[in-house]
């Protein structure tokens, strides 16, 4: 069946309001969390603060943490209001990641064509092409290695242990209610 049909089927036969006996959403309807969500896409990983933290930890070991820091700085920059604040943040991004003297320089094409003159008339998407390059570099290079890394696998294992422990406690509570009535 098609994706649309599967979505309709799941919604029609398993509406999202179904709860277990504890009043929690049934396990088949819980949205993915933690490492399961991170493994679906780099976008999902970057939406989760804990995922970003673990990915940064991994990239630091690979000496490429500046890539995710630049990406995050660009995301924050897009939300900046006011010309003066934009100029300040644009200059900070340029000096930190793009200038030839940058402390955490990222390696992007077209970087040499960027000059400080563009910082005078900033706009929210001024770094978009460079940000996209870095995103693709992470997506097709470091992200796949991250999913195989000890950092990811150990976090996944600890999540599974916590989940199994929580499920055992829930089962014990149900059993005690059944036998204590």
mmCIF file of N, CA, C and O in Angstrom, residues 56 60 81 106 115 132 137 164:
data_model
loop_
_atom_site.group_PDB
_atom_site.id
_atom_site.type_symbol
_atom_site.label_atom_id
_atom_site.label_comp_id
_atom_site.label_asym_id
_atom_site.label_seq_id
_atom_site.Cartn_x
_atom_site.Cartn_y
_atom_site.Cartn_z
ATOM 1 N N UNK A 56 27.640 16.877 18.772
ATOM 2 C CA UNK A 56 28.788 17.774 19.008
ATOM 3 C C UNK A 56 29.926 17.023 19.676
ATOM 4 O O UNK A 56 31.095 17.197 19.317
ATOM 5 N N UNK A 60 33.499 16.688 17.984
ATOM 6 C CA UNK A 60 34.683 17.194 18.685
ATOM 7 C C UNK A 60 35.810 16.168 18.596
ATOM 8 O O UNK A 60 36.960 16.522 18.343
ATOM 9 N N UNK A 81 16.223 39.670 14.837
ATOM 10 C CA UNK A 81 15.410 40.822 14.452
ATOM 11 C C UNK A 81 16.254 42.094 14.560
ATOM 12 O O UNK A 81 17.076 42.204 15.453
ATOM 13 N N UNK A 106 35.195 26.974 8.984
ATOM 14 C CA UNK A 106 34.581 25.868 8.255
ATOM 15 C C UNK A 106 35.088 25.902 6.821
ATOM 16 O O UNK A 106 35.451 26.950 6.305
ATOM 17 N N UNK A 115 33.224 38.718 1.616
ATOM 18 C CA UNK A 115 34.073 39.741 2.220
ATOM 19 C C UNK A 115 33.266 40.444 3.300
ATOM 20 O O UNK A 115 32.041 40.308 3.375
ATOM 21 N N UNK A 132 23.923 25.316 3.826
ATOM 22 C CA UNK A 132 23.506 24.108 3.108
ATOM 23 C C UNK A 132 24.701 23.206 2.789
ATOM 24 O O UNK A 132 24.602 21.983 2.877
ATOM 25 N N UNK A 137 27.599 18.284 4.033
ATOM 26 C CA UNK A 137 28.844 17.663 4.466
ATOM 27 C C UNK A 137 28.587 16.786 5.698
ATOM 28 O O UNK A 137 29.023 15.635 5.753
ATOM 29 N N UNK A 164 13.230 -0.617 29.184
ATOM 30 C CA UNK A 164 12.895 -1.952 29.683
ATOM 31 C C UNK A 164 12.591 -1.912 31.170
ATOM 32 O O UNK A 164 11.674 -2.566 31.643
#
